[in-house]
């Protein structure tokens, strides 16, 4: 689907659900996509992208940033502690702060480097054992702990379980954000971004609907 079609669907969902026009940002998820597809979206003037892998991003984005001033790239995939320093050099925001060890590492690194990336805490709303994210019942304490570390927590992120209706998960995430005074809600993907907008998403992360099917990840 063309960029303009995705953007019109986002604007239509904002209007349908009483959201402020332009309040939802599109993160174009470009992981595992060929460069020509990414360049096509950049050439249309879109500047906000999402990536899952540090290595892949280090390979792709420095060159693209040099050619497309104003680009912003957000890390949306699980972040290993030993890649945190590199991530801070590559990304304007990290949506996958999902455990105390990564929060502590980011706190130490951001203080020594004097940088202040926007952070989103990933909540495992479905309490899935294989999925990253803080459990919903631990979220309030974890958000408070991140704040005492002076981390720039902008909001929350979730990935609803496969094959389940996503809306209850979006509603849960919005509730946790509200009671903690957080404005950012990173939720909604290709198949459910309109439902996420209905529940207050500020950032939708759309990959395959925009770029087409992506390549399988090499082992
Ligand atoms: C890959 C990915 C997306 C994009 O998924 P699509 O279904 O292709 O839109 C969004 N969020 C996260 C965390 C992802 O890993």
Short mmCIF file of C-alpha atoms and ligand atoms in Angstrom, two decimals:
data_model
loop_
_atom_site.label_atom_id
_atom_site.label_comp_id
_atom_site.label_asym_id
_atom_site.label_seq_id
_atom_site.Cartn_x
_atom_site.Cartn_y
_atom_site.Cartn_z
CA UNK A 1 0.00 0.00 0.00
CA UNK A 2 1.31 3.44 -0.83
CA UNK A 3 2.52 5.78 1.89
CA UNK A 4 -0.29 8.22 1.05
CA UNK A 5 -2.89 5.46 1.55
CA UNK A 6 -1.53 4.54 5.00
CA UNK A 7 -1.41 8.21 5.97
CA UNK A 8 -5.01 8.74 4.82
CA UNK A 9 -6.14 5.75 6.86
CA UNK A 10 -4.37 7.18 9.91
CA UNK A 11 -5.98 10.62 9.40
CA UNK A 12 -9.40 8.98 8.87
CA UNK A 13 -9.03 6.94 12.09
CA UNK A 14 -8.04 10.09 13.99
CA UNK A 15 -11.17 11.84 12.73
CA UNK A 16 -13.42 8.84 13.43
CA UNK A 17 -12.27 8.58 17.04
CA UNK A 18 -12.13 12.22 18.01
CA UNK A 19 -8.36 12.37 18.00
CA UNK A 20 -6.56 15.63 17.26
CA UNK A 21 -5.66 15.77 13.55
CA UNK A 22 -2.00 14.86 13.12
CA UNK A 23 -1.62 13.50 16.66
CA UNK A 24 -0.69 9.98 15.48
CA UNK A 25 2.78 9.46 14.04
CA UNK A 26 3.57 6.76 11.52
CA UNK A 27 6.71 4.76 12.21
CA UNK A 28 7.57 3.07 8.92
CA UNK A 29 9.01 -0.29 10.03
CA UNK A 30 11.81 -0.96 7.56
CA UNK A 31 13.49 -4.00 9.11
CA UNK A 32 14.57 -6.61 6.55
CA UNK A 33 13.30 -4.49 3.67
CA UNK A 34 15.36 -3.88 0.53
CA UNK A 35 16.97 -0.46 0.28
CA UNK A 36 15.03 0.58 -2.82
CA UNK A 37 11.71 0.27 -0.99
CA UNK A 38 13.03 2.34 1.90
CA UNK A 39 14.40 4.97 -0.48
CA UNK A 40 11.03 5.18 -2.22
CA UNK A 41 9.33 6.08 1.07
CA UNK A 42 12.12 8.54 1.94
CA UNK A 43 11.75 10.14 -1.51
CA UNK A 44 8.08 10.74 -0.74
CA UNK A 45 9.21 12.80 2.24
CA UNK A 46 8.59 10.40 5.11
CA UNK A 47 11.30 10.69 7.76
CA UNK A 48 10.37 8.43 10.70
CA UNK A 49 11.40 4.78 10.59
CA UNK A 50 11.50 1.80 12.92
CA UNK A 51 14.11 -0.94 13.08
CA UNK A 52 14.51 -4.15 15.11
CA UNK A 53 18.17 -5.04 14.82
CA UNK A 54 21.19 -2.98 15.85
CA UNK A 55 23.54 -4.64 13.36
CA UNK A 56 21.21 -4.16 10.41
CA UNK A 57 20.59 -0.54 11.36
CA UNK A 58 24.31 0.20 11.70
CA UNK A 59 24.73 -1.10 8.17
CA UNK A 60 21.77 0.76 6.63
CA UNK A 61 21.11 4.05 8.33
CA UNK A 62 24.34 6.08 8.50
CA UNK A 63 24.40 6.24 4.69
CA UNK A 64 20.70 7.03 4.40
CA UNK A 65 20.93 9.72 7.07
CA UNK A 66 23.68 11.44 5.12
CA UNK A 67 21.43 11.57 2.07
CA UNK A 68 18.12 12.38 3.81
CA UNK A 69 18.57 15.07 6.45
CA UNK A 70 16.01 15.00 9.24
CA UNK A 71 15.58 11.22 9.31
CA UNK A 72 14.69 9.71 12.67
CA UNK A 73 15.02 6.02 13.46
CA UNK A 74 13.36 4.35 16.44
CA UNK A 75 14.50 1.01 17.87
CA UNK A 76 11.44 -1.21 18.30
CA UNK A 77 13.02 -4.65 18.73
CA UNK A 78 14.46 -6.33 21.83
CA UNK A 79 17.67 -4.66 22.93
CA UNK A 80 20.58 -6.67 24.30
CA UNK A 81 22.45 -4.98 27.12
CA UNK A 82 25.76 -5.28 25.28
CA UNK A 83 24.31 -3.39 22.29
CA UNK A 84 22.88 -0.51 24.31
CA UNK A 85 25.78 1.86 23.69
CA UNK A 86 25.62 1.30 19.95
CA UNK A 87 21.85 1.73 20.03
CA UNK A 88 22.23 5.17 21.60
CA UNK A 89 24.38 6.21 18.65
CA UNK A 90 21.91 4.89 16.09
CA UNK A 91 18.43 5.73 17.36
CA UNK A 92 16.46 8.80 18.46
CA UNK A 93 14.13 6.64 20.55
CA UNK A 94 13.97 3.15 22.03
CA UNK A 95 10.54 1.49 22.34
CA UNK A 96 11.72 -1.72 23.97
CA UNK A 97 12.83 -0.88 27.50
CA UNK A 98 11.59 -4.15 28.94
CA UNK A 99 13.61 -5.06 32.04
CA UNK A 100 15.58 -3.50 34.90
CA UNK A 101 19.00 -4.48 33.52
CA UNK A 102 18.48 -2.55 30.27
CA UNK A 103 17.04 0.45 32.13
CA UNK A 104 20.09 0.54 34.40
CA UNK A 105 22.48 0.24 31.49
CA UNK A 106 20.71 3.02 29.57
CA UNK A 107 20.73 5.24 32.65
CA UNK A 108 24.47 4.86 33.04
CA UNK A 109 25.18 5.38 29.35
CA UNK A 110 22.88 8.37 28.86
CA UNK A 111 24.36 10.12 31.87
CA UNK A 112 27.95 9.63 30.77
CA UNK A 113 27.19 10.53 27.15
CA UNK A 114 24.88 13.44 27.99
CA UNK A 115 22.21 12.21 25.59
CA UNK A 116 18.52 11.88 26.31
CA UNK A 117 16.74 9.54 23.88
CA UNK A 118 12.99 9.13 24.16
CA UNK A 119 12.19 5.85 25.85
CA UNK A 120 9.11 3.66 25.80
CA UNK A 121 8.58 0.87 28.27
CA UNK A 122 7.42 -2.35 26.66
CA UNK A 123 4.58 -4.04 28.54
CA UNK A 124 3.83 -7.72 27.96
CA UNK A 125 0.06 -7.17 28.06
CA UNK A 126 -0.69 -10.80 27.23
CA UNK A 127 1.75 -12.09 29.88
CA UNK A 128 3.23 -14.37 27.21
CA UNK A 129 6.25 -16.28 28.55
CA UNK A 130 8.19 -16.07 25.27
CA UNK A 131 7.57 -12.35 24.76
CA UNK A 132 9.64 -9.44 26.01
CA UNK A 133 8.16 -6.77 28.21
CA UNK A 134 7.41 -6.01 31.79
CA UNK A 135 4.35 -7.79 33.20
CA UNK A 136 1.31 -5.52 33.59
CA UNK A 137 1.23 -5.90 37.37
CA UNK A 138 4.90 -4.84 37.57
CA UNK A 139 4.53 -1.86 35.24
CA UNK A 140 3.77 0.88 37.81
CA UNK A 141 6.83 0.00 39.90
CA UNK A 142 9.06 -0.29 36.84
CA UNK A 143 7.93 3.09 35.47
CA UNK A 144 8.65 4.66 38.88
CA UNK A 145 12.08 3.02 38.99
CA UNK A 146 12.94 4.34 35.51
CA UNK A 147 11.93 7.81 36.59
CA UNK A 148 14.18 7.71 39.63
CA UNK A 149 17.01 6.86 37.21
CA UNK A 150 16.25 10.10 35.31
CA UNK A 151 15.38 8.21 32.15
CA UNK A 152 13.33 10.17 29.63
CA UNK A 153 10.27 7.92 29.70
CA UNK A 154 7.81 9.16 27.07
CA UNK A 155 5.35 6.30 27.09
CA UNK A 156 4.53 2.62 26.76
CA UNK A 157 4.69 0.06 23.98
CA UNK A 158 2.97 -3.29 23.46
CA UNK A 159 2.70 -6.11 20.93
CA UNK A 160 -0.61 -7.94 21.48
CA UNK A 161 -0.56 -11.76 21.31
CA UNK A 162 -0.90 -13.32 17.84
CA UNK A 163 -4.37 -14.48 17.01
CA UNK A 164 -6.09 -12.54 19.77
CA UNK A 165 -8.24 -9.48 19.46
CA UNK A 166 -5.84 -6.59 19.96
CA UNK A 167 -8.24 -3.98 21.36
CA UNK A 168 -8.29 -5.20 24.99
CA UNK A 169 -4.48 -5.05 24.98
CA UNK A 170 -4.50 -1.51 23.61
CA UNK A 171 -7.04 -0.51 26.25
CA UNK A 172 -4.91 -2.07 29.00
CA UNK A 173 -1.79 -0.23 27.82
CA UNK A 174 -3.69 3.06 27.64
CA UNK A 175 -4.94 2.53 31.21
CA UNK A 176 -1.43 1.89 32.57
CA UNK A 177 -0.14 4.99 30.76
CA UNK A 178 -2.96 7.18 32.04
CA UNK A 179 -2.58 6.27 35.68
CA UNK A 180 1.17 6.88 35.42
CA UNK A 181 0.85 10.22 33.64
CA UNK A 182 2.50 9.03 30.42
CA UNK A 183 1.42 10.48 27.07
CA UNK A 184 3.13 8.25 24.53
CA UNK A 185 1.45 5.07 23.33
CA UNK A 186 3.40 3.02 20.79
CA UNK A 187 0.87 0.47 19.62
CA UNK A 188 -0.75 -0.79 16.45
CA UNK A 189 0.86 -2.59 13.51
CA UNK A 190 -0.18 -3.34 9.91
CA UNK A 191 -3.23 -5.39 10.84
CA UNK A 192 -4.60 -3.33 13.71
CA UNK A 193 -3.33 0.25 13.65
CA UNK A 194 -6.79 1.77 13.31
CA UNK A 195 -7.97 -0.03 16.46
CA UNK A 196 -4.85 1.24 18.24
CA UNK A 197 -5.68 4.82 17.18
CA UNK A 198 -9.18 4.36 18.58
CA UNK A 199 -7.54 3.53 21.92
CA UNK A 200 -5.16 6.48 21.92
CA UNK A 201 -2.03 5.37 20.03
CA UNK A 202 0.43 8.22 19.47
CA UNK A 203 2.81 6.10 17.36
CA UNK A 204 1.72 3.27 15.07
CA UNK A 205 4.40 0.89 13.79
CA UNK A 206 3.53 -0.21 10.27
CA UNK A 207 5.81 -2.46 8.23
CA UNK A 208 4.39 -4.97 5.76
CA UNK A 209 1.27 -2.96 4.87
CA UNK A 210 3.53 -0.14 3.70
CA UNK A 211 6.59 -1.92 2.27
CA UNK A 212 5.18 -5.32 1.33
CA UNK A 213 6.30 -8.65 2.75
CA UNK A 214 9.78 -8.57 4.23
CA UNK A 215 12.62 -11.02 3.78
CA UNK A 216 13.13 -13.78 6.34
CA UNK A 217 15.81 -13.00 8.87
CA UNK A 218 19.13 -14.68 8.24
CA UNK A 219 20.27 -16.82 11.15
C1 LIG B 1 8.04 -5.94 12.74
C2 LIG B 1 7.37 -5.12 13.77
C3 LIG B 1 6.32 -4.24 13.44
C4 LIG B 1 5.72 -4.13 12.06
O1 LIG B 1 4.93 -5.24 11.79
P1 LIG B 1 3.96 -5.30 10.51
O2 LIG B 1 2.98 -6.33 10.88
O3 LIG B 1 4.82 -5.66 9.36
O4 LIG B 1 3.32 -3.96 10.36
C5 LIG B 1 5.81 -3.45 14.44
N1 LIG B 1 6.27 -3.53 15.71
C6 LIG B 1 7.26 -4.36 16.06
C7 LIG B 1 7.73 -4.38 17.48
C8 LIG B 1 7.83 -5.19 15.12
O5 LIG B 1 8.81 -6.03 15.49
#
